Short mmCIF file of C-alpha atoms in Angstrom, two decimals:
data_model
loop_
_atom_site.label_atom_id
_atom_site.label_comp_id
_atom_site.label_asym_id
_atom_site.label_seq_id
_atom_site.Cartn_x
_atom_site.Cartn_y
_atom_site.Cartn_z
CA UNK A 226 -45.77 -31.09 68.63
CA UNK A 227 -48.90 -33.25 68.31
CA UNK A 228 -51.28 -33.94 65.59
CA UNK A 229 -54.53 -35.50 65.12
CA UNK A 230 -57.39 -35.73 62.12
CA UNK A 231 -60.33 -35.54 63.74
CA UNK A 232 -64.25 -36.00 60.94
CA UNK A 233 -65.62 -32.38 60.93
CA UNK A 234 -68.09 -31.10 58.04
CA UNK A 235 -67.91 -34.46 56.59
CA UNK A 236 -64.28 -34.39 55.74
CA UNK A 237 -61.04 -36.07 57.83
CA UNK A 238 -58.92 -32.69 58.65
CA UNK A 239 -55.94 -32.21 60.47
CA UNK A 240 -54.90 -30.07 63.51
CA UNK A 241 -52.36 -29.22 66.17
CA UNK A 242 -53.20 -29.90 69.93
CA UNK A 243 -53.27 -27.31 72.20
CA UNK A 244 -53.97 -26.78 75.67
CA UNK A 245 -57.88 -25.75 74.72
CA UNK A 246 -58.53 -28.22 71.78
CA UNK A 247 -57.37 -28.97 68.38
CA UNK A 248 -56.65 -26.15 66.25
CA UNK A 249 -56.73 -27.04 62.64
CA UNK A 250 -54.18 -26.69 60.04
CA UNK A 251 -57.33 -24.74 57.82
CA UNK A 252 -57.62 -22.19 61.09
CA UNK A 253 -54.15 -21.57 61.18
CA UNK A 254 -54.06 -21.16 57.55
CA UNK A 255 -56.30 -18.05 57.51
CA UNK A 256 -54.82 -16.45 60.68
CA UNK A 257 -51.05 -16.43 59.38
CA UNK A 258 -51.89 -16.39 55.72
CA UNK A 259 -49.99 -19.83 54.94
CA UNK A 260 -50.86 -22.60 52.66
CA UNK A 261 -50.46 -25.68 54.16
CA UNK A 262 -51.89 -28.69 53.32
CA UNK A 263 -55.42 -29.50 55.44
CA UNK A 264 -54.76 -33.50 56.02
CA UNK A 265 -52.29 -35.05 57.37
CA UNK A 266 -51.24 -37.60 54.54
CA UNK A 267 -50.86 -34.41 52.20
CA UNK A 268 -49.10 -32.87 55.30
CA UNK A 269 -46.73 -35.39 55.62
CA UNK A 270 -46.28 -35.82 51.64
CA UNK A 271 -45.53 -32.78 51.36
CA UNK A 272 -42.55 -32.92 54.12
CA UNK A 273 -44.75 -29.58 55.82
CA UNK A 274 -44.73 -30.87 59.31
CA UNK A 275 -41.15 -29.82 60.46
CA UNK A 276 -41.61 -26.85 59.55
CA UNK A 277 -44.74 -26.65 61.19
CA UNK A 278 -42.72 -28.04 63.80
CA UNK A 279 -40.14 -25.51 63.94
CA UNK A 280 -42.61 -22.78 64.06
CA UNK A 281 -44.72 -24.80 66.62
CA UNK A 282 -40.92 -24.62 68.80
CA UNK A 283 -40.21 -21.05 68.01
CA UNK A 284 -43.42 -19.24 69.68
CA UNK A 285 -45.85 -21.19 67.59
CA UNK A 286 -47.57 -22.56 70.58
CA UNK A 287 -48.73 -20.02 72.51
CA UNK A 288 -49.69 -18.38 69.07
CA UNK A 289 -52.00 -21.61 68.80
CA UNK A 290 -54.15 -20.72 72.09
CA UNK A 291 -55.21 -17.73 70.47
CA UNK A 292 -56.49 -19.25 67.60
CA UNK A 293 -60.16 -20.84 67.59
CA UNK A 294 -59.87 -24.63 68.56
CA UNK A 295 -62.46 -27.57 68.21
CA UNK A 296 -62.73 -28.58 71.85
CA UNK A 297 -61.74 -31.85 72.76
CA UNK A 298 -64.92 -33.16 74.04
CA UNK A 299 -66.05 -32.34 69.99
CA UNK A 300 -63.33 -34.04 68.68
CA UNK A 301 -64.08 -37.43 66.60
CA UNK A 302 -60.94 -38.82 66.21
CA UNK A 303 -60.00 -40.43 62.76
CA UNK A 304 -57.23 -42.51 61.51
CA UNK A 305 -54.22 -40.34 60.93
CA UNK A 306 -55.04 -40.62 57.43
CA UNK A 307 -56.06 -43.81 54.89
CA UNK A 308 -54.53 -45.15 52.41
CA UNK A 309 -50.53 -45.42 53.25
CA UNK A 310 -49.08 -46.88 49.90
CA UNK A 311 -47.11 -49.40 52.57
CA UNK A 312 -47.93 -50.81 56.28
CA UNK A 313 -44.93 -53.04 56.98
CA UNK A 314 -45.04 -54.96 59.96
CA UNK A 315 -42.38 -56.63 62.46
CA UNK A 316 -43.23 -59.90 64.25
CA UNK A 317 -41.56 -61.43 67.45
CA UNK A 318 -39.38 -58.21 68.03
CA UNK A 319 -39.40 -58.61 71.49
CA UNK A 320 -38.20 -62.21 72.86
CA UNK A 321 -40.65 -62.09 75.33
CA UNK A 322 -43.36 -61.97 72.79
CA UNK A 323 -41.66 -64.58 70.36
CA UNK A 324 -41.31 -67.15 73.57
CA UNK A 325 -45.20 -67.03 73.02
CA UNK A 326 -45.64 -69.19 70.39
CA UNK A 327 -42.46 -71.40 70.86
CA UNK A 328 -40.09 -69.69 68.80
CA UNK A 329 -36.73 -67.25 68.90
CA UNK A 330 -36.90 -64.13 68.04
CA UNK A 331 -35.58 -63.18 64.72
CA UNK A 332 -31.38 -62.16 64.85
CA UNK A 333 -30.43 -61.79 61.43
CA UNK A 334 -33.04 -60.23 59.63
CA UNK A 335 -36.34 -59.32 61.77
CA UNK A 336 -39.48 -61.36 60.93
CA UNK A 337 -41.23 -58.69 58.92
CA UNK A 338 -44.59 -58.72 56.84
CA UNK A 339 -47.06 -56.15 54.85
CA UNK A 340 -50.06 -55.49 55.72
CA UNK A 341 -53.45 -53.87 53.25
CA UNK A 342 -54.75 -50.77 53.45
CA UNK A 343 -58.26 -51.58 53.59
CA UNK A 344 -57.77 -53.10 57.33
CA UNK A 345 -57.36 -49.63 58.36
CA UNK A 346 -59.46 -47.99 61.14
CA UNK A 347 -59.14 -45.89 63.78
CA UNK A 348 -59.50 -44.86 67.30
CA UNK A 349 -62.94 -45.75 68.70
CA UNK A 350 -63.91 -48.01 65.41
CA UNK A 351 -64.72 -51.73 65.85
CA UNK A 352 -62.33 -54.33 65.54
CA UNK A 353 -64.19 -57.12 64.00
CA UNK A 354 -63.07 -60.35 64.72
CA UNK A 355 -63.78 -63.02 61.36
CA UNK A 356 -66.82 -64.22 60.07
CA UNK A 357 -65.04 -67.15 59.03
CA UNK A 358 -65.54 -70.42 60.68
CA UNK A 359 -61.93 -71.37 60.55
CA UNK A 360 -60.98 -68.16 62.89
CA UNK A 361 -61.47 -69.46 66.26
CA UNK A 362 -58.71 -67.21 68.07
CA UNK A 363 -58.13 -63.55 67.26
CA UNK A 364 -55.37 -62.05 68.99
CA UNK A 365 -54.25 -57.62 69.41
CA UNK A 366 -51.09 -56.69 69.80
CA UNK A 367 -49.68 -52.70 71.25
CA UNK A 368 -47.42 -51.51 69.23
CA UNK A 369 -45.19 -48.50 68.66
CA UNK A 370 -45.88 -46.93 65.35
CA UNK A 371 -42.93 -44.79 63.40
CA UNK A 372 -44.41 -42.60 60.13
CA UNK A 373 -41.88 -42.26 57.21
CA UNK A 374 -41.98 -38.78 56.06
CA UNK A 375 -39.93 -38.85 52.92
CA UNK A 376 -39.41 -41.28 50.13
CA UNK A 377 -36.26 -42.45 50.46
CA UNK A 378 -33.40 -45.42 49.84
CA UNK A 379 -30.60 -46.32 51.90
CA UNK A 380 -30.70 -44.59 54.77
CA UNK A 381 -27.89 -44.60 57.29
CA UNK A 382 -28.70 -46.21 60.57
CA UNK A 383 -27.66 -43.35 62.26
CA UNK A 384 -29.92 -40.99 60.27
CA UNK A 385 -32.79 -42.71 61.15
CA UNK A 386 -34.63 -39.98 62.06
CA UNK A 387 -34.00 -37.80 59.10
CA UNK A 388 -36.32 -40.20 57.62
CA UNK A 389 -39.38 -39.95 59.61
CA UNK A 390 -41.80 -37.58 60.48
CA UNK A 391 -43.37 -39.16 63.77
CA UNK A 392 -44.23 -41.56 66.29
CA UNK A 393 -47.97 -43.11 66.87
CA UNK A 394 -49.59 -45.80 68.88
CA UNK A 395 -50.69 -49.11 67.00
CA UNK A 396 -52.77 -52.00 67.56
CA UNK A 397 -52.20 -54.98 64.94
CA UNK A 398 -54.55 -58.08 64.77
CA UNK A 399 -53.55 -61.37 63.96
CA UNK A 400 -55.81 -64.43 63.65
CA UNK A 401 -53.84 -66.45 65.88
CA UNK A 402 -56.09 -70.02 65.42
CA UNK A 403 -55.29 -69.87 61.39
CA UNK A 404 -51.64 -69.15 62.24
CA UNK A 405 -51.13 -71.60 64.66
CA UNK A 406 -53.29 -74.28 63.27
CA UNK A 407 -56.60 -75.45 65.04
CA UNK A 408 -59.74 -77.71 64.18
CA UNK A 409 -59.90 -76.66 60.56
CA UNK A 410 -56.44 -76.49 59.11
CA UNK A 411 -52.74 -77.09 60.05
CA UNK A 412 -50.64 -74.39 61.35
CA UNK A 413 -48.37 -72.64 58.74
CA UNK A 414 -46.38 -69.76 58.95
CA UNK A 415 -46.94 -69.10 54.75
CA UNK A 416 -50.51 -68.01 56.66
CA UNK A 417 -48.94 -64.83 57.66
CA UNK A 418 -50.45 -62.77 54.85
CA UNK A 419 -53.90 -64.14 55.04
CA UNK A 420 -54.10 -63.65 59.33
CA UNK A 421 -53.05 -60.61 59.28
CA UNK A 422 -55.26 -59.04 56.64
CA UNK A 423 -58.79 -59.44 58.12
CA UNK A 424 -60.63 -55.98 57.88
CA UNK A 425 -60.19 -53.80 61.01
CA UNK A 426 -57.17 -55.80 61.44
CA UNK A 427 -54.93 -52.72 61.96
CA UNK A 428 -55.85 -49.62 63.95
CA UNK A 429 -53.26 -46.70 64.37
CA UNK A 430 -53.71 -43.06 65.93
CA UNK A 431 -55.16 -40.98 67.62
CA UNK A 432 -51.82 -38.80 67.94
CA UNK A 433 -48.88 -38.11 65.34
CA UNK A 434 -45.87 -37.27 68.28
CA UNK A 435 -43.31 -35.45 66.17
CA UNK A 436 -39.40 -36.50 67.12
CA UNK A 437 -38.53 -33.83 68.97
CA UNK A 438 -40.75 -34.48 71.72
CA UNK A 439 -39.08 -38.07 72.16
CA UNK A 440 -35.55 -36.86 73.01
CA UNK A 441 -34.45 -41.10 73.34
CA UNK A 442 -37.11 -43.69 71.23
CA UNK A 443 -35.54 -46.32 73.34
CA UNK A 444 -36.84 -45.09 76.42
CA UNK A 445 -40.98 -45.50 75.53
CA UNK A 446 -42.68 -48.11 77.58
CA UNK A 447 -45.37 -49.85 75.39
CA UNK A 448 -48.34 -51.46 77.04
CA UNK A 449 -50.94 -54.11 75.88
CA UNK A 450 -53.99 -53.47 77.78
CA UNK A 451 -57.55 -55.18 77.68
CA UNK A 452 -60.63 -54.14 79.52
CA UNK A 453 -58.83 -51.55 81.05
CA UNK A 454 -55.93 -54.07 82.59
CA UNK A 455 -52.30 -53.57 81.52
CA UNK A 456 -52.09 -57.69 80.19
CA UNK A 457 -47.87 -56.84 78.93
CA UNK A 458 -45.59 -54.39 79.06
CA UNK A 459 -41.93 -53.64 77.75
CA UNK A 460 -39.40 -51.19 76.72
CA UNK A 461 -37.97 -50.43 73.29
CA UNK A 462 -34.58 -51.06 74.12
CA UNK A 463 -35.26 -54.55 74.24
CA UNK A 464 -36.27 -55.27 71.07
CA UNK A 465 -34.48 -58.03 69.24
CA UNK A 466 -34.62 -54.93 66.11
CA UNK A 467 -34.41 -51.41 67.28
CA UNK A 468 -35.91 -48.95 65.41
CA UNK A 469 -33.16 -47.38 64.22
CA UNK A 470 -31.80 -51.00 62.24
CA UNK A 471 -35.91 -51.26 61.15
CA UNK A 472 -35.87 -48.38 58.92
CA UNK A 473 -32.40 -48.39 57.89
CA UNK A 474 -32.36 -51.91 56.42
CA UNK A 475 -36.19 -51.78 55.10
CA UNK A 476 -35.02 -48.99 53.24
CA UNK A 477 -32.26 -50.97 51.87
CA UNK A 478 -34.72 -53.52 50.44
CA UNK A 479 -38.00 -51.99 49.53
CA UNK A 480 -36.88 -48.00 50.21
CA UNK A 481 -39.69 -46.16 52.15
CA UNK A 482 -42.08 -43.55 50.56
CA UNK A 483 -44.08 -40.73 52.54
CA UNK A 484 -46.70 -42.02 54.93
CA UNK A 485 -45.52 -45.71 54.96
CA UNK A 486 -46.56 -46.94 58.30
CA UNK A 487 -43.68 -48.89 60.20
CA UNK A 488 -45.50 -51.01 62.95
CA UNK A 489 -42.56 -52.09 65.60
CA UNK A 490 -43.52 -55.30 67.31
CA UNK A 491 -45.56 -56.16 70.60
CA UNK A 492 -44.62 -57.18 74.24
CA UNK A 493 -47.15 -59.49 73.51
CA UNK A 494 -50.28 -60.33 71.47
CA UNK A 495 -53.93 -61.03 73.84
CA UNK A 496 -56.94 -62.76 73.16
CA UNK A 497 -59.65 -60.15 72.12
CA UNK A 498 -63.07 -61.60 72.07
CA UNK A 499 -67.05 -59.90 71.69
CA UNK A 500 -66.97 -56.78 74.12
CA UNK A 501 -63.52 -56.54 74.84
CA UNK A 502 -61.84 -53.21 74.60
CA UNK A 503 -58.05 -53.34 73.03
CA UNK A 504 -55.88 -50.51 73.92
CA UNK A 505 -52.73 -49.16 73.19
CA UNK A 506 -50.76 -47.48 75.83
CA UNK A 507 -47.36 -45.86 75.36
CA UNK A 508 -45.39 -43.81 77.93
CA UNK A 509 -41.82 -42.63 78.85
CA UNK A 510 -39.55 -41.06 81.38
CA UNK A 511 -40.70 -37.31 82.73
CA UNK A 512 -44.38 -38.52 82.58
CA UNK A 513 -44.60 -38.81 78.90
CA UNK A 514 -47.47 -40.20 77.89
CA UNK A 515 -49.03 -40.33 73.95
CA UNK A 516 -52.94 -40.27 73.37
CA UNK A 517 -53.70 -43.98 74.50
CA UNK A 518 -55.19 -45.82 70.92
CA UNK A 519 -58.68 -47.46 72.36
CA UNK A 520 -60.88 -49.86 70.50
CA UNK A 521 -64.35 -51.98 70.90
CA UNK A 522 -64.29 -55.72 69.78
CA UNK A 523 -67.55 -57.27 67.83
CA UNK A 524 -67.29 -60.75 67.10
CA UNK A 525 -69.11 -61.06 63.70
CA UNK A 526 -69.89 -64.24 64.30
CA UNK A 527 -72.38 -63.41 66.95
CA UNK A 528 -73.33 -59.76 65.16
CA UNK A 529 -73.34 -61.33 61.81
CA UNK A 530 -75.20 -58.00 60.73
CA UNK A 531 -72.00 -55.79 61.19
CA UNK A 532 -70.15 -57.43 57.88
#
């Protein structure tokens, strides 16, 4: 099953696609006489979307393209929902990526780091790139994206999945120049927290892809792609951290609560600069494909009028 939040009569809502468009939770709500919750953070809080799930699997789908859907050439796509009480990061998962900037990749304990709430957007928003004179280089990076669907501590690696409640694409932002050291200041990784906090610096949807429609996680091809061009590409099964380890050991540290967004790491990070497009592409075996995550770029430097 898939699920989206799309803006309709000024609110962020949530729905199940179908074949026709996106039915929403509220629609299915008056035709079976349920009470489900009508966003998806709520949704997801309130651990409703396996069942919804279940039902979805057990003739709930073709009960869905009876039901009255916003077409998808209405639909204005939201982030999955705001405020996630966590966004936890993982850098240089891959050792592709981490060969980038002239390191190793992480063995022991991955290279991990949180990121705000407030750089939140969505699919289609602007990614601004800083203001700041310092920030001379900001980079995007395609990411998987696994949502925690339960608050919960010490969770086996092999229940994993028990924990979560979907997959989603992800682009993360990093102001490489700060990071790496440039003109204005000297390279430090104690920057991580400030580079990596920029509003707009972390955009995530437009789909929620519940487990059951990813039979093997370690089989999704993720894809940086600018202006259209697939820049990097690689599989999950080689990351340096799988993400079965990733949410067993977080939880093991920090424990996970609903909606926590676990960002998975990049093939590799690219240059985005004034009228670029950043996108997020993920796809699998059998022609799986998610909802590909697209965003414009605005330098504010040159648009200072956008702040």
């Amino acid at each position: 099953m898939r699920l989206a939040t799309i803006q309709w009569n000024n609110d962020e809502v949530a729905g199940i696609k179908a074949e026709k468009g996106l039915v929403l939770i509220d629609t299915i709500n008056g035709v079976k006489n349920t009470a489900y919750k009508t966003d998806m953070m709520s949704l997801i809080q309130a651990q409703e979307i396996p069942t919804l799930t279940q039902w979805y699997n057990a003739g709930g789908k073709a009960e869905l393209e009876e039901m009255e859907a916003v077409p998808y050439d209405q639909c204005v796509y939201a982030p999955l929902y705001r405020n996630p009480k966590r966004i936890f990061g993982i850098g240089l998962n891959y050792v592709d990526h981490a060969g980038d900037i002239g390191t190793a990749a992480p063995q022991g304990f991955p290279g991990s780091f949180f990121k705000m709430a407030d750089t939140l957007i969505g699919p289609g928003d602007e990614i601004k790139t800083p203001a700041l004179k310092e920030a001379q280089k900001t980079t995007a990076e395609a990411e998987l994206g696994v949502i925690l669907g339960k608050d919960c501590r010490d969770v086996p690696e092999e229940n994993w999945q028990d924990a979560i409640v979907g997959y989603t694409t992800i682009l993360d932002m990093t102001e490489e120049s700060i990071l790496k050291g440039n003109d204005y200041v000297k390279g430090n990784p104690r920057y991580l927290c400030i580079v990596k906090n920029f509003p707009t610096f972390f955009s995530f949807g437009p789909e929620l892809v519940t487990p059951d429609e990813v039979p093997d996680v370690l089989q999704l091809e993720v894809q940086s792609v600018l202006n259209g061009q697939v820049y990097a590409k690689n599989t999950v099964s080689n990351m340096t951290h799988r993400p079965a380890r990733l949410v067993s050991l977080h939880s093991s540290i920090q424990g996970w609560y609903a909606g926590d967004i676990l960002s998975t790491g990049t093939p590799r990070a690219f240059h985005i600069q004034d009228g670029d497009v950043a996108e997020c592409r993920i796809c699998g075996p059998d022609g799986f494909e998610m909802a590909p995550l697209v965003n414009p770029v605005v330098d504010l430097k040159k648009h200072p009028e956008k702040q």
